[in-house]
Amino acid sequence: MNIIPSSITPSDIYWNRRRFIQTITGLTVAASLPVKASDLHVIAHRNYGLNRSEATLFDFATHYNNFYEFGPDKTTPSNLAALLVTRPWTVVVDGEVHKPMTFDIDVLQKISGLEDRIYRHRCVEGWSMTIPWIGYSLSKLLKKVRPTGNAKFVEFTSVYRPSQLPEQNTSILQWPYLEGLRIDEAMHPLTLLCFGMYGQTLPNQNGGPVRLVVPWKYGFKSAKSLVRIRLVEDQPIPTWQLKRPDAYGFYSNVNPSLSTPSGHPDEYHIGPQGELINQPTLLFNGYAKDVAHLYKGMDLGQFY
Ligand SMILES: Nc1nc2c(c(=O)[nH]1)N[C@H]1C(S)=C(S)[C@@H](COP(=O)(O)O)O[C@H]1N2
Ligand SMILES: [Mo]
């Protein structure tokens, strides 16, 4: 097992897991845990071939996070999540559109019916989870603002609030966190604008109040705590691509046979009891039949 840069090992996972099980009873974590399930009215459940009983342990998914705005290790986000104030919250949708709009989060959450969708989630560092997210296809929102013919890409910007996000007072990454998709990737029905997980409102450490989920790409493409969605003509330069272009390309489709540092043949899947299951990594994270056509004729080694 040869996991890349800020690398973790199975023993790190076990160690962190023990630690979070200890802290989960603590006040800070309890205060940051989600609100009422009734906030989200789910109209449909979609399994995408996955079994709900296989969903990763909820406490693991909510206490082992990458959210560098809080800090670079996996447990800081859940410990500090309560610092981020998520109401009121607005999301701007603008750029190459006929109808730029600014949404209050509670309005945004209701512009389309919410679905509970179970997806695979693969972090570039070598671990994976199975997560029931709640949201609707991003395409529903993008159609509302009516993209112009110049809209070739979509740029996603996470919140910039150094007073609530301690690591934004450092330059470990360029802030705000920025991500991008090609317009056809953004319009793909699997691309989810996400407001919840496990039947509940999205915890801040998982990207509350609203995040992106792109299940066939490495986890870092799924930007958290969004404040702006901008349609643009030129390909954006995402935060991680800027930091380390040899490893984190614009596409970052999950691909076990890449020769870049992110290509890796297998992964540690975190199971329903928090146990680790070593399994092969699949091309497009197992979603090839849904998304491979988007990349027809492209050299995946060149456009990694
Ligand atoms: N704003 C922001 N979004 C982010 C990150 C981050 O550090 N900041 N980390 C990314 C990475 S590397 C992963 S694997 C996923 C983790 O999501 P999860 O904590 O819900 O598993 O969020 C992604 N989105
Ligand atoms: Mo990640």
GROMACS .gro file of C-alpha atoms and ligand atoms in nm, residues 66 121-125 127 218-220, ligand 2:
model
   11
   66ASN     CA    1  -1.082   1.656   0.483
  121HIS     CA    2  -1.684   0.839  -0.228
  122ARG     CA    3  -1.314   0.799  -0.306
  123CYS     CA    4  -1.049   1.021  -0.149
  124VAL     CA    5  -0.729   1.058  -0.347
  125GLU     CA    6  -0.537   0.960  -0.032
  127TRP     CA    7  -0.964   0.556   0.144
  218TYR     CA    8  -1.158   1.209  -0.640
  219GLY     CA    9  -1.312   1.363  -0.328
  220PHE     CA   10  -1.136   1.699  -0.354
  306MO      MO   11  -0.978   1.379  -0.065
   0.00000   0.00000   0.00000
